[in-house]
């Protein structure tokens, strides 16, 4: 049996693809380590309505309303094993599939129309944080142009109330959105840092919603999938919640089934909710094409 593509003229990087290591039995880490940093933020107290209003103005309310969803490492790993960087598609038994801007817009609620996020060089990250967040960055909290999310969250422990001045509310809103973006979308291998570069797009809340956050998220996801599908990658970052929700929409048999879910009080840990840990790779091999939902967002007309 031939382990790779029959015609290698398109898939030219089979030699370093994760599937080759699986075939040769040389894969050490079976599951990719899925990195993100949103659990602490989204399991904490809900932001004040005044803060939420700024999140809505900036066009990031969909990401905020998504809440915390546990990542299925096995499912993400199985999909990565079918991703090819040469085509930016998943190679399934029936053909190729990929994640599009429509998926980003519908599943994450991020705007996909508008100006691209072209960042200007950050000459002084500490000064930008002081200006837009009102915090003084320490040397330990700053790593180049990245800031520690745990450190940043400790600077915003004071609750927002109806009496809080507007400047403080705006600074808290920027912190919250920066944490959402750094912990859910633009996640890197550090797992606990976020690039200050995203902060410059949150200076003007009304202008922020004019950017294509969805386009940037899709590009970041493509880059992470391309990196993780080749050896010797052992982890993956980026908007993994997008990859997982895309799979749930297309492959209903992979959607987790909550069996008699217990009542969860506000603020309690939600990690105990069960997710299937079955052999997702095998499921993708043997599933029936008739069970595929090719256009989950299209309303069928009678």
Coordinates of N, CA and C in Angstrom, one line a residue, residues 3-131:
X3 N 1.8 4.9 1.0 CA 1.4 5.8 2.1 C 1.1 7.2 1.7
X4 N 1.6 7.7 0.6 CA 1.4 9.1 0.3 C 0.6 9.3 -1.0
X5 N 0.7 10.5 -1.6 CA -0.1 10.8 -2.8 C 0.4 10.0 -4.0
X6 N -0.5 9.6 -4.8 CA -0.1 8.8 -6.0 C 0.6 9.6 -7.0
X7 N 0.2 10.9 -7.1 CA 0.9 11.9 -8.0 C 1.6 12.9 -7.1
X8 N 2.9 12.9 -7.0 CA 3.5 13.8 -6.0 C 3.8 15.2 -6.6
X9 N 3.3 15.5 -7.8 CA 3.6 16.8 -8.4 C 2.9 18.0 -7.7
X10 N 1.8 17.7 -6.9 CA 1.1 18.8 -6.2 C 1.5 18.7 -4.7
X11 N 1.4 17.6 -4.1 CA 1.7 17.4 -2.7 C 3.2 17.1 -2.6
X12 N 4.0 18.1 -2.7 CA 5.5 17.9 -2.8 C 6.2 17.8 -1.5
X13 N 5.5 18.0 -0.4 CA 6.1 17.9 0.9 C 5.7 16.7 1.8
X14 N 5.4 15.6 1.1 CA 5.0 14.4 1.8 C 6.2 13.9 2.7
X15 N 7.4 14.1 2.3 CA 8.5 13.6 3.1 C 8.6 14.1 4.5
X16 N 8.0 15.3 4.8 CA 8.0 15.9 6.1 C 6.7 16.0 6.7
X17 N 5.7 15.4 6.1 CA 4.3 15.5 6.6 C 4.1 14.6 7.7
X18 N 3.2 15.0 8.6 CA 2.9 14.2 9.8 C 2.5 12.7 9.5
X19 N 1.8 12.6 8.4 CA 1.3 11.2 8.0 C 2.4 10.3 7.7
X20 N 3.5 10.8 7.2 CA 4.7 10.0 6.9 C 5.3 9.4 8.2
X21 N 5.4 10.2 9.2 CA 5.9 9.7 10.5 C 4.9 8.7 11.1
X22 N 3.6 8.9 10.9 CA 2.6 7.9 11.4 C 2.8 6.6 10.7
X23 N 3.0 6.6 9.3 CA 3.2 5.4 8.5 C 4.4 4.7 8.9
X24 N 5.5 5.4 9.2 CA 6.8 4.8 9.5 C 6.9 4.4 11.0
X25 N 5.9 4.8 11.8 CA 5.9 4.4 13.2 C 6.9 5.2 14.0
X26 N 7.3 6.4 13.5 CA 8.3 7.2 14.2 C 7.7 8.4 14.9
X27 N 6.4 8.5 15.0 CA 5.7 9.6 15.6 C 5.8 9.4 17.1
X28 N 6.4 10.3 17.8 CA 6.6 10.2 19.3 C 5.3 10.7 20.0
X29 N 4.9 11.9 19.7 CA 3.8 12.5 20.3 C 2.5 12.3 19.5
X30 N 1.6 11.4 20.0 CA 0.4 11.1 19.2 C -0.5 12.2 19.1
X31 N -0.7 12.9 20.2 CA -1.7 14.1 20.2 C -0.9 15.4 20.2
X32 N -1.3 16.3 19.4 CA -0.8 17.6 19.4 C -1.2 18.4 20.7
X33 N -0.3 19.1 21.2 CA -0.7 20.0 22.4 C -1.4 21.2 21.9
X34 N -2.7 21.3 22.2 CA -3.5 22.5 21.7 C -3.4 23.6 22.7
X35 N -2.7 24.7 22.2 CA -2.5 25.9 23.1 C -3.5 27.0 22.9
X36 N -3.9 27.5 24.0 CA -4.8 28.7 24.0 C -4.8 29.2 25.5
X37 N -5.3 30.4 25.6 CA -5.3 31.1 26.9 C -6.6 31.9 27.1
X38 N -7.7 31.2 27.2 CA -8.9 31.9 27.3 C -9.8 31.4 28.5
X39 N -9.4 30.3 29.1 CA -10.1 29.6 30.1 C -10.2 30.5 31.3
X40 N -9.1 31.1 31.8 CA -9.1 31.9 33.0 C -10.0 33.2 32.8
X41 N -9.9 33.8 31.6 CA -10.7 35.0 31.4 C -12.2 34.7 31.3
X42 N -12.6 33.6 30.5 CA -14.0 33.4 30.3 C -14.7 32.7 31.4
X43 N -13.9 32.1 32.4 CA -14.5 31.5 33.5 C -14.6 32.5 34.7
X44 N -14.0 33.6 34.5 CA -14.1 34.6 35.6 C -15.4 35.4 35.6
X45 N -15.5 36.4 36.4 CA -16.7 37.2 36.4 C -17.0 37.9 35.1
X46 N -18.3 37.9 34.7 CA -18.7 38.6 33.5 C -18.4 40.1 33.5
X47 N -17.9 40.6 32.5 CA -17.6 42.1 32.5 C -18.9 42.9 32.6
X48 N -18.8 44.1 33.1 CA -19.9 45.0 33.3 C -20.5 45.3 32.0
X49 N -21.8 45.6 32.0 CA -22.5 46.0 30.7 C -21.8 47.1 30.0
X50 N -21.2 48.0 30.7 CA -20.6 49.2 30.1 C -19.4 48.7 29.3
X51 N -18.7 47.7 29.8 CA -17.6 47.1 29.0 C -18.1 46.4 27.8
X52 N -19.2 45.6 28.0 CA -19.7 44.8 26.9 C -20.2 45.8 25.7
X53 N -20.6 47.0 26.1 CA -21.1 47.9 25.0 C -19.9 48.3 24.1
X54 N -18.7 48.4 24.7 CA -17.5 48.7 23.9 C -17.1 47.5 23.0
X55 N -17.3 46.3 23.6 CA -17.0 45.1 22.8 C -17.9 45.1 21.6
X56 N -19.1 45.4 21.8 CA -20.1 45.5 20.6 C -19.7 46.5 19.6
X57 N -19.3 47.7 20.1 CA -18.9 48.8 19.2 C -17.7 48.4 18.3
X58 N -16.8 47.6 18.9 CA -15.5 47.2 18.2 C -15.8 46.0 17.3
X59 N -17.0 45.4 17.3 CA -17.3 44.3 16.4 C -16.8 43.0 16.8
X60 N -16.5 42.8 18.1 CA -15.9 41.6 18.6 C -16.9 40.9 19.6
X61 N -18.2 41.3 19.5 CA -19.2 40.7 20.5 C -19.4 39.2 20.2
X62 N -19.3 38.8 19.0 CA -19.5 37.4 18.6 C -18.5 36.5 19.3
X63 N -17.2 37.0 19.4 CA -16.2 36.2 20.0 C -16.4 36.2 21.5
X64 N -16.9 37.3 22.1 CA -17.2 37.4 23.5 C -18.3 36.4 23.9
X65 N -19.4 36.5 23.1 CA -20.6 35.7 23.4 C -20.4 34.2 23.2
X66 N -19.3 33.8 22.5 CA -19.0 32.4 22.3 C -18.8 31.6 23.6
X67 N -18.2 32.3 24.6 CA -17.9 31.7 25.9 C -16.8 30.7 25.8
X68 N -16.7 29.9 26.8 CA -15.6 28.9 26.9 C -16.1 27.5 26.4
X69 N -15.4 27.0 25.4 CA -15.7 25.7 24.9 C -14.4 24.9 24.9
X70 N -14.5 23.7 25.5 CA -13.3 22.9 25.7 C -12.8 22.4 24.3
X71 N -11.5 22.4 24.1 CA -10.9 21.9 22.9 C -10.7 20.4 22.9
X72 N -11.1 19.7 21.9 CA -10.9 18.3 21.8 C -9.6 18.0 21.1
X73 N -8.5 17.7 21.8 CA -7.2 17.6 21.2 C -7.2 16.5 20.2
X74 N -7.9 15.4 20.4 CA -7.9 14.3 19.5 C -8.5 14.7 18.1
X75 N -9.6 15.4 18.2 CA -10.2 15.9 16.9 C -9.3 16.8 16.2
X76 N -8.7 17.8 16.9 CA -7.8 18.7 16.2 C -6.6 18.0 15.6
X77 N -6.1 17.0 16.3 CA -4.9 16.2 15.8 C -5.3 15.5 14.5
X78 N -6.5 14.8 14.5 CA -7.0 14.1 13.4 C -7.1 14.9 12.2
X79 N -7.6 16.2 12.4 CA -7.8 17.1 11.2 C -6.4 17.6 10.7
X80 N -5.5 17.9 11.6 CA -4.2 18.3 11.2 C -3.5 17.3 10.4
X81 N -3.7 16.0 10.7 CA -3.1 14.9 9.9 C -3.6 14.8 8.5
X82 N -4.7 15.5 8.2 CA -5.3 15.5 6.8 C -5.1 16.9 6.2
X83 N -4.4 17.8 6.8 CA -4.2 19.1 6.3 C -2.9 19.1 5.4
X84 N -3.0 19.8 4.3 CA -1.8 19.9 3.4 C -1.5 21.4 3.2
X85 N -0.3 21.8 3.4 CA 0.1 23.2 3.3 C 0.2 23.6 1.8
X86 N 0.4 22.6 0.9 CA 0.5 22.9 -0.5 C -0.9 23.4 -1.1
X87 N -2.0 23.0 -0.5 CA -3.3 23.3 -1.1 C -4.2 24.1 -0.1
X88 N -3.7 24.2 1.2 CA -4.5 24.8 2.3 C -5.9 24.1 2.4
X89 N -5.9 22.8 2.3 CA -7.2 22.0 2.4 C -7.0 20.8 3.2
X90 N -8.1 20.3 3.7 CA -8.1 18.9 4.4 C -8.3 17.9 3.3
X91 N -7.5 16.9 3.2 CA -7.7 15.8 2.2 C -8.5 14.7 2.8
X92 N -9.8 14.6 2.5 CA -10.7 13.6 3.0 C -10.8 12.5 2.0
X93 N -11.4 11.4 2.4 CA -11.6 10.2 1.5 C -12.4 10.6 0.2
X94 N -13.3 11.6 0.4 CA -14.2 11.9 -0.8 C -13.6 13.1 -1.6
X95 N -12.6 13.8 -1.1 CA -12.0 14.9 -1.7 C -11.5 15.9 -0.8
X96 N -11.4 17.2 -1.2 CA -10.8 18.2 -0.4 C -11.8 19.1 0.2
X97 N -11.6 19.6 1.5 CA -12.4 20.5 2.2 C -11.5 21.6 2.8
X98 N -12.1 22.8 3.1 CA -11.3 23.8 3.8 C -12.3 24.7 4.6
X99 N -11.7 25.5 5.4 CA -12.4 26.5 6.2 C -12.4 27.8 5.5
X100 N -13.5 28.5 5.4 CA -13.6 29.7 4.6 C -14.0 30.9 5.5
X101 N -14.0 32.1 4.8 CA -14.4 33.3 5.5 C -15.9 33.2 6.0
X102 N -16.7 32.5 5.3 CA -18.1 32.3 5.7 C -18.1 31.6 7.0
X103 N -17.3 30.6 7.2 CA -17.3 29.8 8.4 C -16.8 30.7 9.6
X104 N -15.8 31.6 9.3 CA -15.4 32.5 10.4 C -16.5 33.5 10.8
X105 N -17.2 34.0 9.8 CA -18.2 35.0 10.1 C -19.4 34.4 10.9
X106 N -19.8 33.2 10.4 CA -21.0 32.6 11.1 C -20.6 31.9 12.4
X107 N -19.5 31.2 12.5 CA -19.2 30.5 13.7 C -18.6 31.4 14.8
X108 N -17.8 32.3 14.5 CA -17.2 33.2 15.5 C -17.8 34.6 15.6
X109 N -18.6 35.0 14.6 CA -19.2 36.3 14.6 C -18.3 37.4 14.4
X110 N -17.1 37.1 13.7 CA -16.2 38.2 13.5 C -16.4 38.8 12.1
X111 N -16.2 40.1 11.9 CA -16.4 40.7 10.6 C -15.3 40.3 9.7
X112 N -15.7 40.0 8.4 CA -14.8 39.5 7.4 C -14.7 40.5 6.3
X113 N -15.6 41.5 6.3 CA -15.5 42.6 5.3 C -14.7 43.8 6.0
X114 N -14.1 44.6 5.2 CA -13.4 45.7 5.7 C -11.9 45.8 5.4
X115 N -11.2 46.6 6.1 CA -9.8 46.9 5.9 C -9.0 45.7 6.5
X116 N -7.9 45.3 5.8 CA -7.0 44.3 6.4 C -6.3 44.9 7.6
X117 N -5.9 44.0 8.5 CA -5.1 44.4 9.6 C -3.7 44.5 9.3
X118 N -3.2 45.6 8.8 CA -1.8 45.9 8.5 C -1.2 46.7 9.7
X119 N -0.4 46.0 10.4 CA 0.1 46.6 11.6 C 1.3 47.6 11.4
X120 N 1.3 48.7 12.1 CA 2.5 49.6 12.1 C 3.5 49.1 13.1
X121 N 4.8 49.3 12.8 CA 5.8 48.9 13.8 C 5.6 49.6 15.1
X122 N 5.7 48.8 16.2 CA 5.6 49.3 17.6 C 6.9 49.7 18.1
X123 N 7.2 51.0 18.1 CA 8.5 51.4 18.6 C 8.7 51.2 20.1
X124 N 7.6 51.6 20.8 CA 7.7 51.5 22.3 C 6.4 50.8 22.8
X125 N 6.4 49.4 22.9 CA 5.3 48.7 23.4 C 4.8 49.2 24.8
X126 N 5.7 49.5 25.7 CA 5.4 50.0 27.0 C 4.6 51.3 27.0
X127 N 5.0 52.2 26.1 CA 4.3 53.4 26.0 C 2.9 53.3 25.4
X128 N 2.7 52.3 24.5 CA 1.4 52.1 23.9 C 0.5 51.5 25.0
X129 N 1.0 50.6 25.8 CA 0.2 50.0 26.9 C -0.2 51.1 27.9
X130 N 0.7 52.0 28.2 CA 0.4 53.1 29.1 C -0.7 54.0 28.6
X131 N -0.6 54.2 27.3 CA -1.5 55.1 26.6 C -2.9 54.5 26.5

